[in-house]
Structures are given as structure tokens and as C-alpha cells.
PDB file of C-alpha atoms and ligand atoms in Angstrom:
ATOM      1  CA  MET F   1      27.020  21.169  27.699  1.00  0.00           C
ATOM      2  CA  THR F   2      26.104  20.213  24.573  1.00  0.00           C
ATOM      3  CA  PRO F   3      27.549  20.638  21.138  1.00  0.00           C
ATOM      4  CA  ALA F   4      27.030  24.024  19.556  1.00  0.00           C
ATOM      5  CA  GLY F   5      24.262  23.464  17.207  1.00  0.00           C
ATOM      6  CA  SER F   6      23.408  19.420  17.938  1.00  0.00           C
ATOM      7  CA  LEU F   7      20.409  18.491  18.749  1.00  0.00           C
ATOM      8  CA  LEU F   8      20.539  15.143  19.666  1.00  0.00           C
ATOM      9  CA  THR F   9      23.979  14.405  22.056  1.00  0.00           C
ATOM     10  CA  ALA F  10      24.647  11.748  24.269  1.00  0.00           C
ATOM     11  CA  GLU F  11      27.678  11.600  26.479  1.00  0.00           C
ATOM     12  CA  GLY F  12      28.648   8.680  29.097  1.00  0.00           C
ATOM     13  CA  LEU F  13      25.926   6.033  28.156  1.00  0.00           C
ATOM     14  CA  ARG F  14      26.341   3.195  30.214  1.00  0.00           C
ATOM     15  CA  LYS F  15      23.988   0.920  30.215  1.00  0.00           C
ATOM     16  CA  ALA F  16      24.356  -3.326  31.314  1.00  0.00           C
ATOM     17  CA  TYR F  17      21.979  -6.170  30.649  1.00  0.00           C
ATOM     18  CA  GLY F  18      23.827  -8.473  33.433  1.00  0.00           C
ATOM     19  CA  PRO F  19      26.993  -8.061  33.982  1.00  0.00           C
ATOM     20  CA  THR F  20      28.204  -7.481  30.992  1.00  0.00           C
ATOM     21  CA  PRO F  21      28.000  -3.704  29.381  1.00  0.00           C
ATOM     22  CA  ALA F  22      25.990  -3.266  26.010  1.00  0.00           C
ATOM     23  CA  LEU F  23      26.895   0.506  26.237  1.00  0.00           C
ATOM     24  CA  ASP F  24      30.183   1.455  28.288  1.00  0.00           C
ATOM     25  CA  GLY F  25      30.774   5.124  27.908  1.00  0.00           C
ATOM     26  CA  ALA F  26      29.209   5.653  24.918  1.00  0.00           C
ATOM     27  CA  ASP F  27      29.688   8.917  23.001  1.00  0.00           C
ATOM     28  CA  PHE F  28      27.114  10.925  20.503  1.00  0.00           C
ATOM     29  CA  SER F  29      25.994  13.765  18.673  1.00  0.00           C
ATOM     30  CA  ILE F  30      23.896  14.645  15.259  1.00  0.00           C
ATOM     31  CA  HIS F  31      22.860  17.856  13.689  1.00  0.00           C
ATOM     32  CA  PRO F  32      19.454  18.796  12.105  1.00  0.00           C
ATOM     33  CA  GLY F  33      19.459  17.467   8.598  1.00  0.00           C
ATOM     34  CA  GLU F  34      22.353  15.748   9.023  1.00  0.00           C
ATOM     35  CA  VAL F  35      22.839  11.767   8.102  1.00  0.00           C
ATOM     36  CA  VAL F  36      24.915   9.771  10.714  1.00  0.00           C
ATOM     37  CA  ALA F  37      25.391   5.982  10.152  1.00  0.00           C
ATOM     38  CA  VAL F  38      25.430   3.761  13.143  1.00  0.00           C
ATOM     39  CA  MET F  39      28.062   0.433  12.401  1.00  0.00           C
ATOM     40  CA  GLY F  40      30.678  -1.883  14.258  1.00  0.00           C
ATOM     41  CA  PRO F  41      29.774  -5.752  14.665  1.00  0.00           C
ATOM     42  CA  SER F  42      26.853  -7.818  15.923  1.00  0.00           C
ATOM     43  CA  GLY F  43      26.426  -7.071  19.927  1.00  0.00           C
ATOM     44  CA  SER F  44      28.596  -3.665  19.609  1.00  0.00           C
ATOM     45  CA  GLY F  45      25.490  -1.803  21.161  1.00  0.00           C
ATOM     46  CA  LYS F  46      24.113  -0.075  18.556  1.00  0.00           C
ATOM     47  CA  SER F  47      20.145  -0.591  19.157  1.00  0.00           C
ATOM     48  CA  THR F  48      21.052  -0.386  22.487  1.00  0.00           C
ATOM     49  CA  LEU F  49      22.528   3.272  21.912  1.00  0.00           C
ATOM     50  CA  LEU F  50      20.122   4.273  19.367  1.00  0.00           C
ATOM     51  CA  HIS F  51      17.107   2.869  22.440  1.00  0.00           C
ATOM     52  CA  CYS F  52      19.172   5.314  24.588  1.00  0.00           C
ATOM     53  CA  LEU F  53      18.931   8.377  22.144  1.00  0.00           C
ATOM     54  CA  ALA F  54      15.010   7.923  21.552  1.00  0.00           C
ATOM     55  CA  GLY F  55      14.930   7.642  24.928  1.00  0.00           C
ATOM     56  CA  ILE F  56      13.179   3.816  24.782  1.00  0.00           C
ATOM     57  CA  VAL F  57      15.849   2.889  27.352  1.00  0.00           C
ATOM     58  CA  THR F  58      17.201   4.088  30.213  1.00  0.00           C
ATOM     59  CA  PRO F  59      20.898   4.107  30.260  1.00  0.00           C
ATOM     60  CA  ASP F  60      22.288   3.632  34.164  1.00  0.00           C
ATOM     61  CA  ALA F  61      24.998   6.482  33.615  1.00  0.00           C
ATOM     62  CA  GLY F  62      25.502   9.109  30.487  1.00  0.00           C
ATOM     63  CA  THR F  63      23.232  12.158  29.710  1.00  0.00           C
ATOM     64  CA  VAL F  64      21.477  12.440  26.084  1.00  0.00           C
ATOM     65  CA  HIS F  65      19.789  16.198  25.364  1.00  0.00           C
ATOM     66  CA  TYR F  66      17.133  16.630  22.855  1.00  0.00           C
ATOM     67  CA  ASP F  67      16.682  20.602  21.292  1.00  0.00           C
ATOM     68  CA  GLY F  68      19.521  21.415  25.054  1.00  0.00           C
ATOM     69  CA  GLN F  69      16.964  19.209  27.099  1.00  0.00           C
ATOM     70  CA  LEU F  70      17.770  16.285  29.295  1.00  0.00           C
ATOM     71  CA  LEU F  71      15.904  12.932  27.901  1.00  0.00           C
ATOM     72  CA  SER F  72      15.843  11.636  31.927  1.00  0.00           C
ATOM     73  CA  ALA F  73      15.015  14.777  33.690  1.00  0.00           C
ATOM     74  CA  MET F  74      11.889  14.907  31.730  1.00  0.00           C
ATOM     75  CA  SER F  75       7.720  12.560  32.715  1.00  0.00           C
ATOM     76  CA  ASP F  76       7.687   9.828  30.745  1.00  0.00           C
ATOM     77  CA  SER F  77       4.271  11.678  28.899  1.00  0.00           C
ATOM     78  CA  ARG F  78       7.497  14.121  28.380  1.00  0.00           C
ATOM     79  CA  ARG F  79       9.047  11.919  26.175  1.00  0.00           C
ATOM     80  CA  SER F  80       6.183   9.804  24.940  1.00  0.00           C
ATOM     81  CA  ALA F  81       5.115  12.960  23.486  1.00  0.00           C
ATOM     82  CA  LEU F  82       8.310  13.266  22.121  1.00  0.00           C
ATOM     83  CA  ARG F  83       8.134   9.793  20.607  1.00  0.00           C
ATOM     84  CA  ARG F  84       5.314  10.148  18.611  1.00  0.00           C
ATOM     85  CA  GLY F  85       5.256  14.027  17.771  1.00  0.00           C
ATOM     86  CA  GLU F  86       9.192  14.791  16.818  1.00  0.00           C
ATOM     87  CA  PHE F  87      10.969  11.194  16.908  1.00  0.00           C
ATOM     88  CA  GLY F  88      10.164   8.994  14.057  1.00  0.00           C
ATOM     89  CA  PHE F  89      10.669   5.513  14.335  1.00  0.00           C
ATOM     90  CA  VAL F  90      12.198   2.732  10.829  1.00  0.00           C
ATOM     91  CA  PHE F  91      12.665  -0.918  12.103  1.00  0.00           C
ATOM     92  CA  GLN F  92      13.469  -3.771  10.739  1.00  0.00           C
ATOM     93  CA  PHE F  93      10.775  -5.490  10.301  1.00  0.00           C
ATOM     94  CA  GLY F  94       7.004  -6.224  11.821  1.00  0.00           C
ATOM     95  CA  GLN F  95       6.327  -2.312  12.389  1.00  0.00           C
ATOM     96  CA  LEU F  96       3.262  -2.215  10.731  1.00  0.00           C
ATOM     97  CA  VAL F  97      -0.229  -2.515  12.089  1.00  0.00           C
ATOM     98  CA  PRO F  98      -1.002  -5.646  10.524  1.00  0.00           C
ATOM     99  CA  GLU F  99      -5.414  -4.647  10.675  1.00  0.00           C
ATOM    100  CA  LEU F 100      -4.421  -1.807   9.197  1.00  0.00           C
ATOM    101  CA  SER F 101      -4.351  -0.867   5.482  1.00  0.00           C
ATOM    102  CA  CYS F 102      -1.589   1.037   4.348  1.00  0.00           C
ATOM    103  CA  VAL F 103      -2.210   3.902   4.119  1.00  0.00           C
ATOM    104  CA  GLU F 104      -4.154   3.930   7.692  1.00  0.00           C
ATOM    105  CA  ASN F 105      -0.672   2.111   8.698  1.00  0.00           C
ATOM    106  CA  VAL F 106       0.737   6.037   7.411  1.00  0.00           C
ATOM    107  CA  ALA F 107      -1.963   7.709   9.295  1.00  0.00           C
ATOM    108  CA  LEU F 108      -1.310   6.357  12.583  1.00  0.00           C
ATOM    109  CA  PRO F 109       0.532   8.625  13.246  1.00  0.00           C
ATOM    110  CA  LEU F 110      -1.524  11.741  12.049  1.00  0.00           C
ATOM    111  CA  ARG F 111      -4.231  10.181  14.392  1.00  0.00           C
ATOM    112  CA  LEU F 112      -2.434   9.689  16.977  1.00  0.00           C
ATOM    113  CA  THR F 113      -1.611  13.684  17.475  1.00  0.00           C
ATOM    114  CA  GLY F 114      -5.376  14.242  16.769  1.00  0.00           C
ATOM    115  CA  VAL F 115      -5.746  14.824  12.888  1.00  0.00           C
ATOM    116  CA  GLY F 116      -8.267  14.136  11.578  1.00  0.00           C
ATOM    117  CA  ARG F 117      -9.094  10.631   9.265  1.00  0.00           C
ATOM    118  CA  LYS F 118      -9.816  12.942   5.755  1.00  0.00           C
ATOM    119  CA  GLU F 119      -6.672  15.199   6.253  1.00  0.00           C
ATOM    120  CA  ALA F 120      -4.192  12.392   7.837  1.00  0.00           C
ATOM    121  CA  GLU F 121      -4.947  10.036   4.955  1.00  0.00           C
ATOM    122  CA  SER F 122      -4.378  12.360   2.393  1.00  0.00           C
ATOM    123  CA  ARG F 123      -1.536  13.593   3.369  1.00  0.00           C
ATOM    124  CA  ALA F 124      -0.799   9.505   4.109  1.00  0.00           C
ATOM    125  CA  LEU F 125      -0.604   9.455   0.377  1.00  0.00           C
ATOM    126  CA  SER F 126       0.955  11.906  -0.680  1.00  0.00           C
ATOM    127  CA  TRP F 127       3.503  10.455   1.107  1.00  0.00           C
ATOM    128  CA  LEU F 128       3.138   6.323   0.248  1.00  0.00           C
ATOM    129  CA  GLU F 129       3.679   8.073  -3.162  1.00  0.00           C
ATOM    130  CA  ARG F 130       6.493   9.530  -2.625  1.00  0.00           C
ATOM    131  CA  LEU F 131       7.849   6.741  -2.086  1.00  0.00           C
ATOM    132  CA  GLU F 132       5.925   4.810  -4.153  1.00  0.00           C
ATOM    133  CA  VAL F 133       4.281   2.436  -3.196  1.00  0.00           C
ATOM    134  CA  ALA F 134       0.009   4.354  -3.849  1.00  0.00           C
ATOM    135  CA  ASP F 135      -0.828   1.544  -5.357  1.00  0.00           C
ATOM    136  CA  VAL F 136      -0.591  -0.778  -2.576  1.00  0.00           C
ATOM    137  CA  ARG F 137      -2.617   1.624  -0.498  1.00  0.00           C
ATOM    138  CA  ALA F 138      -5.495  -0.624   0.180  1.00  0.00           C
ATOM    139  CA  LYS F 139      -3.586  -3.506   0.725  1.00  0.00           C
ATOM    140  CA  ARG F 140      -3.044  -4.935   4.364  1.00  0.00           C
ATOM    141  CA  PRO F 141       0.909  -5.681   5.449  1.00  0.00           C
ATOM    142  CA  GLY F 142       0.909  -8.521   5.148  1.00  0.00           C
ATOM    143  CA  GLU F 143      -0.666  -8.522   1.744  1.00  0.00           C
ATOM    144  CA  VAL F 144       2.827  -6.834  -0.050  1.00  0.00           C
ATOM    145  CA  SER F 145       6.561  -7.543  -0.425  1.00  0.00           C
ATOM    146  CA  GLY F 146       9.106  -6.676   2.226  1.00  0.00           C
ATOM    147  CA  GLY F 147      10.608  -4.005  -0.014  1.00  0.00           C
ATOM    148  CA  GLN F 148       6.576  -2.576  -0.305  1.00  0.00           C
ATOM    149  CA  GLY F 149       5.960  -2.792   3.490  1.00  0.00           C
ATOM    150  CA  GLN F 150       9.214  -1.556   4.138  1.00  0.00           C
ATOM    151  CA  ARG F 151       8.313   2.142   1.871  1.00  0.00           C
ATOM    152  CA  VAL F 152       5.508   2.330   3.537  1.00  0.00           C
ATOM    153  CA  ALA F 153       7.359   2.036   6.826  1.00  0.00           C
ATOM    154  CA  VAL F 154       8.899   4.812   6.013  1.00  0.00           C
ATOM    155  CA  ALA F 155       6.208   6.765   5.283  1.00  0.00           C
ATOM    156  CA  ARG F 156       4.821   5.883   8.552  1.00  0.00           C
ATOM    157  CA  ALA F 157       7.563   7.372   9.788  1.00  0.00           C
ATOM    158  CA  LEU F 158       8.363  10.229   7.745  1.00  0.00           C
ATOM    159  CA  VAL F 159       4.745  11.684   7.914  1.00  0.00           C
ATOM    160  CA  SER F 160       4.656  14.010  10.606  1.00  0.00           C
ATOM    161  CA  GLY F 161       7.173  15.292  10.453  1.00  0.00           C
ATOM    162  CA  PRO F 162       9.589  13.917  12.423  1.00  0.00           C
ATOM    163  CA  ARG F 163      12.923  16.169  13.808  1.00  0.00           C
ATOM    164  CA  VAL F 164      15.094  12.912  14.491  1.00  0.00           C
ATOM    165  CA  LEU F 165      14.381  10.137  12.457  1.00  0.00           C
ATOM    166  CA  PHE F 166      15.631   6.392  13.780  1.00  0.00           C
ATOM    167  CA  ALA F 167      16.463   3.638  11.284  1.00  0.00           C
ATOM    168  CA  ASP F 168      17.669   0.794  12.752  1.00  0.00           C
ATOM    169  CA  GLU F 169      18.875  -2.002   9.965  1.00  0.00           C
ATOM    170  CA  PRO F 170      15.893  -0.410   7.594  1.00  0.00           C
ATOM    171  CA  THR F 171      16.767  -2.273   4.968  1.00  0.00           C
ATOM    172  CA  GLY F 172      18.317  -5.508   6.809  1.00  0.00           C
ATOM    173  CA  ALA F 173      15.361  -7.895   5.275  1.00  0.00           C
ATOM    174  CA  LEU F 174      15.559  -6.122   1.588  1.00  0.00           C
ATOM    175  CA  ASP F 175      17.919  -7.487  -1.615  1.00  0.00           C
ATOM    176  CA  SER F 176      20.055  -4.801  -2.410  1.00  0.00           C
ATOM    177  CA  LEU F 177      18.481  -3.142  -4.739  1.00  0.00           C
ATOM    178  CA  ASN F 178      15.281  -2.703  -2.406  1.00  0.00           C
ATOM    179  CA  GLY F 179      17.455  -1.798  -0.170  1.00  0.00           C
ATOM    180  CA  GLU F 180      19.602   0.668  -2.450  1.00  0.00           C
ATOM    181  CA  ARG F 181      15.941   2.216  -3.780  1.00  0.00           C
ATOM    182  CA  VAL F 182      14.679   3.236   0.591  1.00  0.00           C
ATOM    183  CA  MET F 183      17.607   3.866   1.550  1.00  0.00           C
ATOM    184  CA  GLU F 184      17.897   6.712  -1.595  1.00  0.00           C
ATOM    185  CA  LEU F 185      14.340   7.611  -0.983  1.00  0.00           C
ATOM    186  CA  LEU F 186      14.226   8.078   2.758  1.00  0.00           C
ATOM    187  CA  THR F 187      17.141  10.708   2.927  1.00  0.00           C
ATOM    188  CA  GLU F 188      15.887  12.337   0.342  1.00  0.00           C
ATOM    189  CA  ALA F 189      13.259  13.335   2.349  1.00  0.00           C
ATOM    190  CA  ALA F 190      15.568  13.742   5.666  1.00  0.00           C
ATOM    191  CA  ARG F 191      17.383  15.660   3.672  1.00  0.00           C
ATOM    192  CA  GLU F 192      14.038  17.537   1.884  1.00  0.00           C
ATOM    193  CA  THR F 193      11.828  18.065   5.225  1.00  0.00           C
ATOM    194  CA  ARG F 194      16.131  18.459   7.160  1.00  0.00           C
ATOM    195  CA  ALA F 195      15.316  15.644   9.206  1.00  0.00           C
ATOM    196  CA  ALA F 196      18.384  13.999  10.907  1.00  0.00           C
ATOM    197  CA  VAL F 197      18.852  10.701  11.012  1.00  0.00           C
ATOM    198  CA  VAL F 198      20.621   7.861  12.771  1.00  0.00           C
ATOM    199  CA  LEU F 199      20.933   5.086  10.536  1.00  0.00           C
ATOM    200  CA  VAL F 200      22.163   1.472  12.167  1.00  0.00           C
ATOM    201  CA  THR F 201      23.421  -0.922   9.504  1.00  0.00           C
ATOM    202  CA  HIS F 202      25.815  -3.692   8.967  1.00  0.00           C
ATOM    203  CA  GLU F 203      26.410  -2.740   5.297  1.00  0.00           C
ATOM    204  CA  ALA F 204      28.518  -0.562   4.043  1.00  0.00           C
ATOM    205  CA  ARG F 205      26.858   0.077   1.153  1.00  0.00           C
ATOM    206  CA  VAL F 206      24.027   1.587   3.333  1.00  0.00           C
ATOM    207  CA  ALA F 207      26.293   3.078   5.045  1.00  0.00           C
ATOM    208  CA  ALA F 208      27.292   5.542   2.526  1.00  0.00           C
ATOM    209  CA  TYR F 209      24.352   7.319   1.935  1.00  0.00           C
ATOM    210  CA  SER F 210      25.155   9.140   5.238  1.00  0.00           C
ATOM    211  CA  ASP F 211      27.546  12.273   5.638  1.00  0.00           C
ATOM    212  CA  ARG F 212      29.040  10.586   8.444  1.00  0.00           C
ATOM    213  CA  GLU F 213      29.879   7.270   9.881  1.00  0.00           C
ATOM    214  CA  VAL F 214      30.078   6.763  13.683  1.00  0.00           C
ATOM    215  CA  VAL F 215      31.486   2.989  14.687  1.00  0.00           C
ATOM    216  CA  VAL F 216      30.418   0.972  18.112  1.00  0.00           C
ATOM    217  CA  ARG F 217      32.555  -1.074  19.599  1.00  0.00           C
ATOM    218  CA  ASP F 218      32.615  -3.247  22.604  1.00  0.00           C
ATOM    219  CA  GLY F 219      30.211   0.063  24.034  1.00  0.00           C
ATOM    220  CA  LYS F 220      31.852   2.891  22.948  1.00  0.00           C
ATOM    221  CA  ALA F 221      31.127   4.987  19.842  1.00  0.00           C
ATOM    222  CA  ARG F 222      33.713   6.490  17.663  1.00  0.00           C
ATOM    223  CA  ASP F 223      33.154   9.055  15.192  1.00  0.00           C
ATOM    224  CA  MET F 224      34.753   8.263  11.981  1.00  0.00           C
ATOM    225  CA  ALA F 225      35.509  11.636  11.440  1.00  0.00           C
ATOM    226  CA  GLY F 226      35.812  12.742   8.009  1.00  0.00           C
ATOM    227  CA  ALA F 227      35.144   9.585   6.734  1.00  0.00           C
ATOM    228  CA  ARG F 228      33.506  11.480   3.822  1.00  0.00           C
TER     229      ARG F 228
HETATM  230  N1  ATP M 301      17.259  -6.833  26.625  1.00  0.00           N
HETATM  231  C1  ATP M 301      18.673  -7.292  26.818  1.00  0.00           C
HETATM  232  N2  ATP M 301      18.059  -7.787  27.339  1.00  0.00           N
HETATM  233  C2  ATP M 301      19.468  -8.195  28.258  1.00  0.00           C
HETATM  234  N3  ATP M 301      20.705  -8.647  26.718  1.00  0.00           N
HETATM  235  C3  ATP M 301      20.716  -7.674  26.101  1.00  0.00           C
HETATM  236  C4  ATP M 301      19.417  -6.845  25.720  1.00  0.00           C
HETATM  237  N4  ATP M 301      19.300  -6.017  24.843  1.00  0.00           N
HETATM  238  C5  ATP M 301      21.016  -5.495  24.446  1.00  0.00           C
HETATM  239  N5  ATP M 301      21.596  -6.605  24.903  1.00  0.00           N
HETATM  240  C6  ATP M 301      23.020  -7.604  25.367  1.00  0.00           C
HETATM  241  O1  ATP M 301      23.683  -6.005  24.699  1.00  0.00           O
HETATM  242  C7  ATP M 301      24.712  -6.110  24.099  1.00  0.00           C
HETATM  243  C8  ATP M 301      24.388  -4.804  23.063  1.00  0.00           C
HETATM  244  O2  ATP M 301      22.927  -5.305  22.145  1.00  0.00           O
HETATM  245  P1  ATP M 301      22.907  -4.763  21.388  1.00  0.00           P
HETATM  246  O3  ATP M 301      21.921  -4.844  20.374  1.00  0.00           O
HETATM  247  O4  ATP M 301      22.931  -3.341  21.217  1.00  0.00           O
HETATM  248  O5  ATP M 301      23.846  -4.893  19.653  1.00  0.00           O
HETATM  249  P2  ATP M 301      23.458  -4.198  18.261  1.00  0.00           P
HETATM  250  O6  ATP M 301      24.681  -3.938  18.164  1.00  0.00           O
HETATM  251  O7  ATP M 301      22.229  -3.412  17.790  1.00  0.00           O
HETATM  252  O8  ATP M 301      23.853  -5.763  17.421  1.00  0.00           O
HETATM  253  P3  ATP M 301      23.146  -6.367  16.205  1.00  0.00           P
HETATM  254  O9  ATP M 301      24.013  -6.218  15.322  1.00  0.00           O
HETATM  255  O10 ATP M 301      23.502  -7.478  16.378  1.00  0.00           O
HETATM  256  O11 ATP M 301      21.755  -5.503  16.362  1.00  0.00           O
HETATM  257  C9  ATP M 301      24.248  -7.409  23.223  1.00  0.00           C
HETATM  258  O12 ATP M 301      25.546  -8.341  24.161  1.00  0.00           O
HETATM  259  C10 ATP M 301      23.469  -8.404  24.527  1.00  0.00           C
HETATM  260  O13 ATP M 301      22.943  -9.256  23.756  1.00  0.00           O
HETATM  261 MG1   MG M 302      21.090  -3.976  17.338  1.00  0.00          MG
END
């Protein structure tokens, strides 16, 4: 069973690396268009939860349903197709392909689903414009600032119109001013496209952009219902 209207639901997730559990019966659910901040101390299981929700890590026990379908029952190729087509990812750093220009990086998810180069790059450019970094389009990731790089990464995560955006400490490497702007642009774009956002963060300042907060502690997730 999944809660009515929920897009992504996890129940009773357990995952252990060796003797210590990373997740110890975590539940989670998110609706289309909702921005949920996942908070909690270092090592509490936030990234593991995100990876299980995205089908990157297989839990030892528990279930993840996406759009009513059990993730663990899908074939590997179906799960990869989901990650390419319906999920977008932004991580703390280092996720851009260093050999490609910024516009090529943003166009990449489209190219991988068969969109032609011209069309893909023109759509990529319009996302770079939205994220206010069109001027770095021809540069390689190594030639742009941390804040610019994260904006490019957000553009790349959103270019294929994902239904779920997974962001793990997306502003962790940025100063507060840059971090706030990236969060503003990310949440604005997500709300407009009705993407659900699973946002892992340590910072209350970043969590303030969410609709709801979930706190992970000792591998369990607690919904701070009505926190905002
Ligand atoms: N690939 C792995 N191999 C072994 N242990 C792991 C692995 N990934 C996570 N762990 C362990 O699982 C626990 C939860 O890790 P996780 O990365 O989910 O925490 P987190 O809440 O994201 O922490 P942080 O805020 O520091 O990123 C930690 O004790 C961690 O050491
Ligand atoms: Mg983490």
C-alpha cells in the first residue's frame, strides 16, 4: 500500500554496512511538486535513504514504490531508464563531466535519451539562462567557479523534466550567498515543473526552502509534520 497521491514511498527500509545499520526501519513519502528536506546528523543515514529511494542502493529489507510500482521488482534496465528519464540528481560536487563544456554537460541527459545534438543544446542553453550561467556555456567545468558549477549541475538535473529531483547537499560546497541563490533557482524551477524534490541538507537555512522536513536519526526517519 502507498499513501494516496504519493509519488515515491518507502516503508521499513533497512540497510547495514557490516555490523552497524545505516537505515533501521526508515519510512518516507513525497508527493508530486513537494519539496522535502531530509535533515539529521552526519552518519545518520540521509544519503543511504536517498540512494535507496533512487534505486542506486538496494535495501536489505523494506520497500520503495515509485508511481505505484515496486522498485525492487523492476528489471535493472527499467531502473536505469528511470534514473535517466524520470529522476534528476544534484550532488555536493564533482558530478560534471570534465571533458565536456557546460552546455554539453547539460545536454547530456537529453543526448542519452536520443535527442539530437542541436535540439539538446538549445534546450540546455535555455536552462543555463534560467540558472543565470549562460555566459559559461562554452567553458569546461574546471574553468568555472563552485557556484557556477552547481548551477550547471542543477540545469543538467532539470533539463529532461524529471518527476523527482534528488539533491544531496547541493549547496554544501558554496558560500551562503551563492547557496541561497542556487536553492531559490532550484526550488522555483522544481515548483514550476511539478518535480518532487528530495533535498538532503545539514543546514536549516537550506531546509527553509522546503515544504516539509524529515529528520533522520539512527537510521530512522521522523516526519516533522506541519513544521512549516
Ligand atoms: N558504502 C558504504 N560502506 C560502508 N559504510 C557506509 C557506506 N555508506 C554509508 N555507510 C555508513 O552508513 C551510515 C550512514 O551513512 P550515510 O552516508 O547515509 O550518512 P549521512 O547521514 O548521509 O551522513 P553525512 O551527513 O555525513 O553525509 C554511516 O555510519 C556510514 O559510515
Ligand atoms: Mg550524506
